[in-house]
Short mmCIF file of C-alpha atoms in Angstrom, two decimals:
data_model
loop_
_atom_site.label_atom_id
_atom_site.label_comp_id
_atom_site.label_asym_id
_atom_site.label_seq_id
_atom_site.Cartn_x
_atom_site.Cartn_y
_atom_site.Cartn_z
CA UNK M 1 68.94 -122.74 -157.36
CA UNK M 2 67.43 -120.69 -154.59
CA UNK M 3 63.76 -120.01 -155.48
CA UNK M 4 63.66 -116.63 -153.77
CA UNK M 5 66.50 -114.23 -154.41
CA UNK M 6 65.93 -110.54 -153.77
CA UNK M 7 68.88 -108.27 -154.18
CA UNK M 8 68.88 -104.51 -154.26
CA UNK M 9 72.03 -102.50 -154.10
CA UNK M 10 72.05 -98.84 -153.38
CA UNK M 11 74.17 -95.89 -152.41
CA UNK M 12 73.14 -93.81 -149.45
CA UNK M 13 74.53 -90.38 -148.79
CA UNK M 14 75.10 -89.30 -145.21
CA UNK M 15 76.71 -86.22 -143.84
CA UNK M 16 78.39 -84.91 -140.73
CA UNK M 17 79.33 -81.32 -140.10
CA UNK M 18 82.91 -81.78 -141.26
CA UNK M 19 82.79 -84.57 -143.82
CA UNK M 20 80.88 -86.37 -146.51
CA UNK M 21 80.84 -90.13 -146.57
CA UNK M 22 79.55 -92.39 -149.28
CA UNK M 23 78.50 -95.79 -148.02
CA UNK M 24 78.01 -98.84 -150.18
CA UNK M 25 74.96 -100.75 -148.97
CA UNK M 26 73.54 -104.05 -150.01
CA UNK M 27 69.94 -104.78 -149.14
CA UNK M 28 68.07 -107.99 -149.80
CA UNK M 29 64.35 -108.24 -149.31
CA UNK M 30 62.34 -111.37 -149.80
CA UNK M 31 59.02 -109.60 -149.30
CA UNK M 32 59.32 -105.82 -149.45
CA UNK M 33 55.72 -105.05 -148.46
CA UNK M 34 53.73 -108.17 -148.02
CA UNK M 35 52.16 -109.24 -144.78
CA UNK M 36 53.81 -112.63 -144.85
CA UNK M 37 57.57 -112.23 -144.74
CA UNK M 38 60.22 -109.54 -144.69
CA UNK M 39 63.93 -110.24 -144.76
CA UNK M 40 66.57 -107.53 -144.99
CA UNK M 41 70.27 -108.16 -145.34
CA UNK M 42 72.63 -105.25 -144.82
CA UNK M 43 76.38 -105.00 -145.02
CA UNK M 44 76.56 -105.94 -141.35
CA UNK M 45 74.96 -109.29 -142.31
CA UNK M 46 72.10 -108.74 -139.87
CA UNK M 47 68.78 -110.30 -140.82
CA UNK M 48 65.28 -109.65 -139.62
CA UNK M 49 62.63 -112.09 -140.75
CA UNK M 50 59.05 -111.89 -139.70
CA UNK M 51 55.78 -113.27 -141.02
CA UNK M 52 52.15 -112.43 -140.46
CA UNK M 53 50.59 -115.46 -142.05
CA UNK M 54 48.32 -117.88 -140.20
CA UNK M 55 48.85 -121.02 -142.21
CA UNK M 56 52.05 -122.19 -143.86
CA UNK M 57 54.35 -119.82 -145.72
CA UNK M 58 57.84 -120.74 -146.86
CA UNK M 59 60.07 -117.89 -147.94
CA UNK M 60 63.54 -118.77 -149.13
CA UNK M 61 66.04 -115.93 -148.98
CA UNK M 62 69.70 -115.59 -149.92
CA UNK M 63 72.24 -113.10 -148.63
CA UNK M 64 74.75 -110.98 -150.46
CA UNK M 65 77.67 -111.86 -148.19
CA UNK M 66 79.29 -114.11 -150.80
CA UNK M 67 79.17 -111.35 -153.42
CA UNK M 68 80.73 -108.87 -151.06
CA UNK M 69 83.52 -111.29 -150.20
CA UNK M 70 84.57 -111.31 -153.85
CA UNK M 71 85.60 -107.67 -153.56
CA UNK M 72 83.71 -106.71 -156.73
CA UNK M 73 80.15 -105.55 -157.07
CA UNK M 74 78.60 -107.52 -159.95
CA UNK M 75 75.67 -105.09 -160.21
CA UNK M 76 77.83 -102.15 -161.32
CA UNK M 77 77.54 -101.78 -165.10
CA UNK M 78 79.55 -98.58 -165.58
CA UNK M 79 82.00 -97.15 -163.06
CA UNK M 80 83.87 -94.21 -164.53
CA UNK M 81 85.17 -91.28 -162.53
CA UNK M 82 82.16 -89.29 -161.41
CA UNK M 83 79.66 -91.52 -163.23
CA UNK M 84 78.11 -94.85 -162.26
CA UNK M 85 75.37 -97.06 -163.70
CA UNK M 86 74.06 -99.81 -161.46
CA UNK M 87 71.67 -102.70 -162.01
CA UNK M 88 69.08 -103.77 -159.46
CA UNK M 89 67.37 -107.13 -159.10
CA UNK M 90 64.77 -108.33 -156.66
CA UNK M 91 62.41 -111.27 -156.75
CA UNK M 92 60.56 -113.86 -154.74
CA UNK M 93 58.55 -117.06 -154.77
CA UNK M 94 56.03 -117.72 -152.01
CA UNK M 95 53.89 -120.82 -151.35
CA UNK M 96 50.81 -120.13 -149.21
CA UNK M 97 48.25 -122.43 -147.59
CA UNK M 98 45.34 -120.78 -145.74
CA UNK M 99 42.61 -122.33 -143.61
CA UNK M 100 39.51 -120.78 -142.04
CA UNK M 101 39.82 -117.57 -144.06
CA UNK M 102 37.93 -114.63 -142.58
CA UNK M 103 37.01 -116.92 -139.69
CA UNK M 104 34.57 -118.70 -142.01
CA UNK M 105 32.05 -115.89 -141.63
CA UNK M 106 30.94 -116.40 -145.25
CA UNK M 107 28.95 -119.46 -144.20
CA UNK M 108 26.89 -117.27 -141.87
CA UNK M 109 26.41 -114.10 -143.91
CA UNK M 110 26.78 -115.17 -147.56
CA UNK M 111 26.25 -118.95 -147.81
CA UNK M 112 24.98 -118.61 -151.38
CA UNK M 113 28.45 -117.52 -152.53
CA UNK M 114 29.97 -120.91 -151.69
CA UNK M 115 33.22 -119.24 -150.64
CA UNK M 116 35.96 -121.74 -149.82
CA UNK M 117 37.79 -120.61 -146.63
CA UNK M 118 40.59 -123.12 -147.27
CA UNK M 119 42.88 -122.42 -150.20
CA UNK M 120 46.44 -122.70 -151.45
CA UNK M 121 48.32 -120.64 -153.99
CA UNK M 122 51.76 -119.83 -155.32
CA UNK M 123 52.82 -116.24 -155.91
CA UNK M 124 55.97 -114.77 -157.42
CA UNK M 125 57.39 -111.47 -158.51
CA UNK M 126 60.40 -110.13 -160.38
CA UNK M 127 61.61 -106.55 -160.03
CA UNK M 128 64.54 -105.51 -162.27
CA UNK M 129 65.84 -101.95 -162.41
CA UNK M 130 68.68 -99.65 -163.35
CA UNK M 131 69.98 -96.45 -161.76
CA UNK M 132 72.66 -93.88 -162.48
CA UNK M 133 74.67 -91.35 -160.50
CA UNK M 134 76.66 -88.48 -162.00
CA UNK M 135 78.56 -86.23 -159.61
CA UNK M 136 81.27 -83.64 -159.29
CA UNK M 137 82.59 -81.67 -156.34
CA UNK M 138 79.46 -79.54 -155.94
CA UNK M 139 76.45 -81.33 -157.40
CA UNK M 140 75.05 -84.80 -158.08
CA UNK M 141 72.39 -85.94 -160.56
CA UNK M 142 70.75 -89.32 -160.11
CA UNK M 143 67.83 -91.36 -161.36
CA UNK M 144 66.28 -94.79 -161.47
CA UNK M 145 63.83 -96.85 -163.49
CA UNK M 146 62.39 -100.23 -162.48
CA UNK M 147 59.43 -102.47 -163.18
CA UNK M 148 57.49 -105.27 -161.50
CA UNK M 149 56.20 -108.51 -162.97
CA UNK M 150 53.96 -110.37 -160.50
CA UNK M 151 51.72 -113.41 -160.71
CA UNK M 152 49.51 -115.61 -158.54
CA UNK M 153 49.02 -119.25 -159.51
CA UNK M 154 45.88 -120.65 -157.91
CA UNK M 155 43.14 -118.94 -155.92
CA UNK M 156 44.18 -116.40 -153.28
CA UNK M 157 42.42 -115.23 -150.13
CA UNK M 158 40.17 -112.82 -152.05
CA UNK M 159 39.07 -115.48 -154.56
CA UNK M 160 41.21 -114.15 -157.42
CA UNK M 161 42.55 -116.99 -159.59
CA UNK M 162 45.63 -117.03 -161.84
CA UNK M 163 46.12 -113.27 -161.93
CA UNK M 164 49.19 -111.17 -162.72
CA UNK M 165 50.48 -108.02 -164.36
CA UNK M 166 53.64 -106.24 -165.53
CA UNK M 167 53.81 -102.60 -164.43
CA UNK M 168 56.24 -99.71 -164.16
CA UNK M 169 57.47 -99.23 -160.59
CA UNK M 170 60.06 -96.44 -160.31
CA UNK M 171 60.95 -93.73 -162.82
CA UNK M 172 62.48 -90.60 -161.30
CA UNK M 173 65.24 -88.01 -161.59
CA UNK M 174 66.93 -86.18 -158.74
CA UNK M 175 69.46 -83.48 -158.01
CA UNK M 176 71.49 -83.07 -154.82
CA UNK M 177 74.07 -80.55 -153.66
CA UNK M 178 75.83 -79.44 -150.51
CA UNK M 179 76.58 -75.87 -149.51
CA UNK M 180 79.81 -74.69 -147.95
CA UNK M 181 77.97 -74.52 -144.62
CA UNK M 182 77.19 -78.24 -144.68
CA UNK M 183 73.53 -77.94 -145.74
CA UNK M 184 72.48 -80.74 -148.09
CA UNK M 185 69.77 -80.05 -150.66
CA UNK M 186 68.03 -82.89 -152.50
CA UNK M 187 65.09 -82.63 -154.91
CA UNK M 188 63.51 -85.33 -157.04
CA UNK M 189 60.46 -85.84 -159.23
CA UNK M 190 58.80 -88.96 -160.61
CA UNK M 191 57.59 -92.36 -159.46
CA UNK M 192 59.53 -93.43 -156.38
CA UNK M 193 59.19 -94.67 -152.80
CA UNK M 194 58.69 -92.41 -149.77
CA UNK M 195 58.19 -93.52 -146.18
CA UNK M 196 57.70 -91.14 -143.27
CA UNK M 197 58.68 -92.06 -139.72
CA UNK M 198 57.65 -95.60 -138.82
CA UNK M 199 55.23 -95.90 -141.74
CA UNK M 200 52.11 -95.17 -139.71
CA UNK M 201 50.55 -93.01 -142.46
CA UNK M 202 52.85 -92.66 -145.47
CA UNK M 203 54.69 -95.73 -146.76
CA UNK M 204 52.73 -97.83 -149.24
CA UNK M 205 52.39 -95.79 -152.40
CA UNK M 206 51.60 -98.73 -154.65
CA UNK M 207 48.98 -101.47 -154.92
CA UNK M 208 49.38 -105.23 -155.29
CA UNK M 209 47.24 -108.33 -155.13
CA UNK M 210 43.84 -108.91 -156.69
CA UNK M 211 44.15 -108.61 -160.50
CA UNK M 212 47.83 -107.57 -160.11
CA UNK M 213 48.90 -110.79 -158.35
CA UNK M 214 51.37 -111.36 -155.49
CA UNK M 215 48.90 -110.51 -152.71
CA UNK M 216 51.16 -111.44 -149.78
CA UNK M 217 54.44 -110.20 -151.23
CA UNK M 218 52.99 -106.81 -152.20
CA UNK M 219 56.04 -105.81 -154.28
CA UNK M 220 54.71 -102.42 -155.44
CA UNK M 221 55.59 -99.56 -153.08
CA UNK M 222 56.42 -96.57 -155.28
CA UNK M 223 54.08 -93.61 -155.63
CA UNK M 224 52.73 -93.06 -159.13
CA UNK M 225 54.05 -89.48 -159.09
CA UNK M 226 55.97 -87.59 -156.44
CA UNK M 227 57.83 -84.34 -155.97
CA UNK M 228 60.15 -84.48 -152.95
CA UNK M 229 62.50 -81.83 -151.55
CA UNK M 230 64.84 -82.42 -148.61
CA UNK M 231 67.07 -80.13 -146.58
CA UNK M 232 69.53 -81.89 -144.24
CA UNK M 233 72.15 -80.76 -141.77
CA UNK M 234 73.67 -82.26 -138.65
CA UNK M 235 71.27 -85.22 -138.45
CA UNK M 236 68.13 -83.11 -138.97
CA UNK M 237 66.14 -83.47 -142.20
CA UNK M 238 63.18 -81.42 -143.42
CA UNK M 239 61.11 -83.03 -146.19
CA UNK M 240 58.40 -81.41 -148.27
CA UNK M 241 56.39 -83.55 -150.68
CA UNK M 242 53.57 -84.00 -153.18
CA UNK M 243 52.27 -87.54 -153.63
CA UNK M 244 49.94 -89.26 -156.07
CA UNK M 245 49.43 -92.92 -155.05
CA UNK M 246 49.61 -95.74 -157.58
CA UNK M 247 46.16 -97.20 -156.96
CA UNK M 248 44.64 -100.19 -158.69
CA UNK M 249 42.85 -99.02 -161.87
CA UNK M 250 39.49 -100.44 -160.77
CA UNK M 251 39.44 -98.36 -157.58
CA UNK M 252 41.33 -95.22 -158.65
CA UNK M 253 40.15 -92.47 -156.32
CA UNK M 254 42.35 -89.61 -157.59
CA UNK M 255 44.04 -89.06 -154.24
CA UNK M 256 46.50 -86.14 -154.04
CA UNK M 257 48.55 -85.35 -150.94
CA UNK M 258 50.82 -82.51 -149.88
CA UNK M 259 52.79 -82.35 -146.67
CA UNK M 260 55.99 -81.91 -144.71
CA UNK M 261 58.08 -83.91 -142.27
CA UNK M 262 60.90 -82.95 -139.92
CA UNK M 263 63.11 -85.63 -138.40
CA UNK M 264 66.28 -85.78 -136.31
CA UNK M 265 68.44 -88.91 -136.26
CA UNK M 266 70.70 -89.41 -133.26
CA UNK M 267 74.13 -91.01 -133.46
CA UNK M 268 72.89 -93.70 -131.07
CA UNK M 269 70.45 -94.94 -133.71
CA UNK M 270 67.31 -93.34 -132.30
CA UNK M 271 65.16 -90.75 -134.02
CA UNK M 272 62.33 -88.29 -133.40
CA UNK M 273 60.07 -86.50 -135.88
CA UNK M 274 56.73 -84.95 -136.79
CA UNK M 275 54.64 -84.80 -139.97
CA UNK M 276 51.76 -82.85 -141.47
CA UNK M 277 49.74 -84.37 -144.32
CA UNK M 278 46.95 -82.64 -146.27
CA UNK M 279 44.69 -84.49 -148.69
CA UNK M 280 43.86 -81.84 -151.27
CA UNK M 281 41.90 -84.09 -153.63
CA UNK M 282 40.21 -87.46 -153.15
CA UNK M 283 37.20 -89.48 -154.18
CA UNK M 284 37.72 -92.01 -151.36
CA UNK M 285 34.55 -92.45 -149.27
CA UNK M 286 34.25 -92.50 -145.49
CA UNK M 287 31.66 -94.55 -143.61
CA UNK M 288 29.72 -93.07 -140.69
CA UNK M 289 27.63 -94.99 -138.17
CA UNK M 290 23.88 -94.58 -138.37
CA UNK M 291 22.41 -92.42 -135.57
CA UNK M 292 22.25 -94.49 -132.40
CA UNK M 293 23.84 -97.39 -134.26
CA UNK M 294 20.46 -98.44 -135.66
CA UNK M 295 20.45 -99.27 -139.36
CA UNK M 296 23.08 -99.40 -142.05
CA UNK M 297 26.07 -97.02 -141.93
CA UNK M 298 26.07 -93.93 -144.12
CA UNK M 299 28.56 -93.78 -146.99
CA UNK M 300 30.05 -90.28 -147.38
CA UNK M 301 31.37 -90.17 -150.93
CA UNK M 302 34.64 -88.30 -151.40
CA UNK M 303 34.86 -87.52 -147.68
CA UNK M 304 38.67 -87.99 -147.52
CA UNK M 305 39.00 -84.78 -149.53
CA UNK M 306 40.36 -81.99 -147.27
CA UNK M 307 41.40 -84.37 -144.46
CA UNK M 308 44.43 -83.12 -142.51
CA UNK M 309 46.70 -85.20 -140.29
CA UNK M 310 49.33 -84.14 -137.76
CA UNK M 311 51.54 -86.89 -136.36
CA UNK M 312 54.68 -87.46 -134.32
CA UNK M 313 57.03 -90.40 -133.80
CA UNK M 314 60.08 -91.27 -131.70
CA UNK M 315 62.27 -94.29 -131.05
CA UNK M 316 65.28 -94.74 -128.81
CA UNK M 317 68.60 -96.04 -130.04
CA UNK M 318 71.40 -97.43 -127.91
CA UNK M 319 70.82 -96.24 -124.34
CA UNK M 320 73.31 -96.24 -121.48
CA UNK M 321 73.65 -97.29 -117.85
CA UNK M 322 70.47 -98.72 -116.32
CA UNK M 323 68.56 -98.40 -119.60
CA UNK M 324 71.30 -99.91 -121.76
CA UNK M 325 69.24 -102.88 -122.93
CA UNK M 326 65.87 -101.16 -123.14
CA UNK M 327 63.94 -99.93 -126.16
CA UNK M 328 61.14 -97.33 -126.14
CA UNK M 329 59.03 -96.02 -129.02
CA UNK M 330 55.91 -93.91 -129.41
CA UNK M 331 53.71 -92.75 -132.31
CA UNK M 332 50.63 -90.54 -132.35
CA UNK M 333 48.32 -88.83 -134.86
CA UNK M 334 45.28 -86.56 -134.93
CA UNK M 335 42.99 -85.86 -137.89
CA UNK M 336 40.47 -83.19 -138.84
CA UNK M 337 38.69 -82.16 -142.02
CA UNK M 338 37.97 -78.65 -143.28
CA UNK M 339 34.67 -79.68 -144.85
CA UNK M 340 33.55 -82.39 -142.47
CA UNK M 341 33.03 -82.63 -138.72
CA UNK M 342 35.90 -85.08 -138.27
CA UNK M 343 37.94 -85.64 -135.10
CA UNK M 344 39.94 -88.87 -135.01
CA UNK M 345 43.16 -90.10 -133.46
CA UNK M 346 45.59 -93.01 -133.24
CA UNK M 347 48.66 -94.01 -131.29
CA UNK M 348 51.15 -96.71 -130.42
CA UNK M 349 53.64 -97.36 -127.62
CA UNK M 350 56.39 -99.99 -127.59
CA UNK M 351 58.66 -101.21 -124.80
CA UNK M 352 61.38 -103.79 -125.32
CA UNK M 353 64.21 -105.39 -123.38
CA UNK M 354 67.20 -107.45 -124.56
CA UNK M 355 68.85 -110.00 -122.26
CA UNK M 356 72.28 -109.25 -123.68
CA UNK M 357 74.19 -111.52 -121.28
CA UNK M 358 72.23 -114.67 -122.13
CA UNK M 359 72.82 -117.05 -124.98
CA UNK M 360 70.96 -116.13 -128.18
CA UNK M 361 70.55 -112.62 -126.68
CA UNK M 362 66.77 -113.03 -126.34
CA UNK M 363 64.57 -109.95 -126.41
CA UNK M 364 60.92 -109.29 -125.65
CA UNK M 365 58.92 -106.35 -127.00
CA UNK M 366 55.40 -105.34 -125.99
CA UNK M 367 53.34 -102.99 -128.15
CA UNK M 368 49.90 -101.45 -127.89
CA UNK M 369 48.31 -99.60 -130.79
CA UNK M 370 44.86 -98.08 -131.01
CA UNK M 371 42.86 -96.33 -133.75
CA UNK M 372 39.63 -94.47 -133.10
CA UNK M 373 36.35 -95.64 -134.60
CA UNK M 374 33.11 -93.79 -135.21
CA UNK M 375 30.80 -93.41 -132.20
CA UNK M 376 27.15 -93.95 -133.20
CA UNK M 377 26.02 -91.76 -130.28
CA UNK M 378 27.64 -88.57 -131.61
CA UNK M 379 26.97 -86.53 -134.77
CA UNK M 380 30.71 -86.17 -135.40
CA UNK M 381 32.85 -88.64 -137.37
CA UNK M 382 35.61 -90.24 -135.26
CA UNK M 383 36.78 -92.94 -137.66
CA UNK M 384 40.57 -92.78 -138.13
CA UNK M 385 41.89 -92.86 -141.69
CA UNK M 386 45.29 -94.67 -141.83
CA UNK M 387 45.95 -93.30 -145.33
CA UNK M 388 48.76 -95.29 -147.00
CA UNK M 389 50.33 -97.10 -144.06
CA UNK M 390 53.08 -99.72 -143.98
CA UNK M 391 51.52 -103.18 -143.91
CA UNK M 392 54.59 -105.27 -143.11
CA UNK M 393 54.65 -107.42 -139.96
CA UNK M 394 57.32 -105.26 -138.32
CA UNK M 395 55.23 -102.15 -138.82
CA UNK M 396 51.46 -101.66 -138.55
CA UNK M 397 49.63 -104.91 -139.25
CA UNK M 398 47.17 -105.76 -136.44
CA UNK M 399 46.96 -109.49 -136.99
CA UNK M 400 47.28 -112.40 -139.42
CA UNK M 401 43.73 -112.80 -140.69
CA UNK M 402 42.49 -109.44 -139.46
CA UNK M 403 45.05 -107.68 -141.69
CA UNK M 404 43.04 -108.96 -144.66
CA UNK M 405 39.74 -107.81 -143.15
CA UNK M 406 40.30 -104.65 -141.10
CA UNK M 407 42.34 -101.57 -141.83
CA UNK M 408 43.85 -99.55 -138.99
CA UNK M 409 40.58 -97.96 -137.93
CA UNK M 410 38.28 -98.82 -135.02
CA UNK M 411 40.89 -101.28 -133.76
CA UNK M 412 42.96 -101.72 -130.59
CA UNK M 413 45.76 -104.28 -130.64
CA UNK M 414 48.25 -105.64 -128.13
CA UNK M 415 51.33 -107.44 -129.37
CA UNK M 416 54.20 -109.39 -127.88
CA UNK M 417 57.31 -110.28 -129.88
CA UNK M 418 60.01 -112.68 -128.68
CA UNK M 419 63.29 -112.80 -130.54
CA UNK M 420 66.48 -114.80 -130.20
CA UNK M 421 69.74 -115.04 -132.12
CA UNK M 422 71.15 -118.59 -132.20
CA UNK M 423 74.14 -117.14 -134.07
CA UNK M 424 75.13 -113.72 -135.41
CA UNK M 425 73.55 -114.72 -138.73
CA UNK M 426 70.37 -116.36 -137.47
CA UNK M 427 67.24 -114.81 -135.96
CA UNK M 428 64.21 -116.60 -134.48
CA UNK M 429 61.12 -114.47 -133.93
CA UNK M 430 57.77 -115.32 -132.32
CA UNK M 431 54.97 -112.75 -132.57
CA UNK M 432 51.53 -112.85 -130.92
CA UNK M 433 49.18 -109.96 -131.75
CA UNK M 434 45.78 -109.67 -130.07
CA UNK M 435 43.36 -107.21 -131.69
CA UNK M 436 39.82 -106.09 -130.93
CA UNK M 437 37.30 -103.74 -132.49
CA UNK M 438 36.81 -100.77 -130.17
CA UNK M 439 33.65 -99.04 -131.41
CA UNK M 440 30.87 -100.28 -133.60
CA UNK M 441 28.64 -98.86 -136.27
CA UNK M 442 25.76 -101.29 -135.80
CA UNK M 443 23.82 -102.32 -132.72
CA UNK M 444 22.29 -105.75 -132.58
CA UNK M 445 21.23 -108.35 -130.09
CA UNK M 446 23.82 -110.63 -131.70
CA UNK M 447 27.53 -109.94 -131.34
CA UNK M 448 28.22 -110.60 -135.01
CA UNK M 449 29.25 -108.48 -138.01
CA UNK M 450 26.16 -106.89 -139.51
CA UNK M 451 27.44 -104.27 -141.93
CA UNK M 452 30.50 -103.25 -143.88
CA UNK M 453 32.93 -100.39 -144.01
CA UNK M 454 35.35 -99.40 -146.75
CA UNK M 455 39.10 -99.47 -146.64
CA UNK M 456 41.37 -96.81 -148.12
CA UNK M 457 40.77 -98.25 -151.58
CA UNK M 458 37.01 -98.40 -151.21
CA UNK M 459 36.93 -102.16 -150.63
CA UNK M 460 34.21 -103.43 -148.25
CA UNK M 461 35.16 -105.02 -144.96
CA UNK M 462 32.99 -106.32 -142.11
CA UNK M 463 32.58 -104.55 -138.78
CA UNK M 464 31.17 -105.79 -135.52
CA UNK M 465 28.20 -104.88 -133.40
CA UNK M 466 28.53 -102.99 -130.11
CA UNK M 467 30.15 -106.04 -128.51
CA UNK M 468 33.83 -106.04 -129.43
CA UNK M 469 35.49 -109.01 -131.08
CA UNK M 470 38.99 -110.20 -130.25
CA UNK M 471 41.33 -111.99 -132.64
CA UNK M 472 44.73 -113.53 -132.00
CA UNK M 473 47.36 -115.00 -134.29
CA UNK M 474 50.93 -116.18 -133.89
CA UNK M 475 54.01 -115.95 -136.05
CA UNK M 476 57.25 -117.91 -135.90
CA UNK M 477 60.15 -117.22 -138.23
CA UNK M 478 63.65 -118.69 -138.49
CA UNK M 479 66.10 -116.98 -140.82
CA UNK M 480 69.69 -117.43 -141.88
CA UNK M 481 71.84 -114.86 -143.65
CA UNK M 482 74.35 -117.21 -145.22
CA UNK M 483 71.99 -118.35 -147.95
CA UNK M 484 72.78 -122.01 -147.28
CA UNK M 485 69.52 -122.67 -145.46
CA UNK M 486 65.99 -121.31 -146.00
CA UNK M 487 64.06 -118.91 -143.84
CA UNK M 488 60.90 -120.67 -142.71
CA UNK M 489 57.91 -118.80 -141.31
CA UNK M 490 54.59 -120.21 -140.14
#
């Protein structure tokens, strides 16, 4: 029996100017959010597996190819004309061994805590769900409900032992229709997932780890409450939203967000878009450097309230001629606050090339991402707030160990990813991120962490002195879509 089987089946509606097409999709994910492994299996049987775990992580994943070959979808419970009820099932088991956690800084700054930087644990989760779709020629009504049971056996990286919880994940209703002019209208309300662009700011609506268990998997992604409206036509989609994140009860900061996103998807597979996000209510604190960097940072309680963010994103699809095998992507964001002297920014560029004529079709991708930090020599606050960003290895994590210490603020990171395909169903990926703190909130004669800042949930995390610190980690992952062999990442 395969110890990690994640299977989610879904229907996705797409449109062209002259036709409507319903596609059956099968998606398998062995770690939907976690910073250790992510495997997705689509109908094309393509797999991407990646892991941001310094240590040893084994993630075993199975594909849905065998089920598809049977010609019958076993997850369909009811399939009457115009009405369908579908089951959903996702789960995972992950064995983790960590050494030199947090670079063993606890021995220097908190020796009395006797923190063990070497630990091993087992984590698992189970996510069942059920959805329905009722449609006629003019209108469709849909909905879904799902839950998550997660558990960690042993002591994880944050010193939580034998923790777990059962929680509601998704619970929403939606309505969609299409006008005679080809305009699609879709509205929904409830607890559900929403990801904007590449996940730089809006992606992770839920919380995992700590007392909830499954720290690395991070199976909870849905927002606690959302209201989402979409207008789509000819590849262009406008999205308006209200979001209430599903934060851990012990650090609930009453965040409320409103915003809008416009995106155009090209037939080549590329896309371009822009977003505006307004935080209309929040108790989340910001941390500002002491004047001149001398002394402890100042904690500004509730400072996220009234923060506004404007962002853009773009990624090329299949190019032609001289650029046929190239990939280019760019993201950027700027923040300001109506009640605070805030001016912060962030960005990322990516360039990739695939050697399509070589065996395994190897590719190399370089990325550089940077997030502003507070300058102790100015009265303004320049610390970037990454909000609820995507923490998977293919998205916005800055490093293996640093992803557990630093959020995407006051950080610059280079990354190189090498990928090869031994067969159409196998992918081998090697990732090397190099990250460094760019600005510092504390000056000292020693180039060591001397203070702490708070992440988006209010959790403390160390920061460096004026001298920047550089961290590097590596990831190797081998995956197979046939389900006969495991995906191994380390």
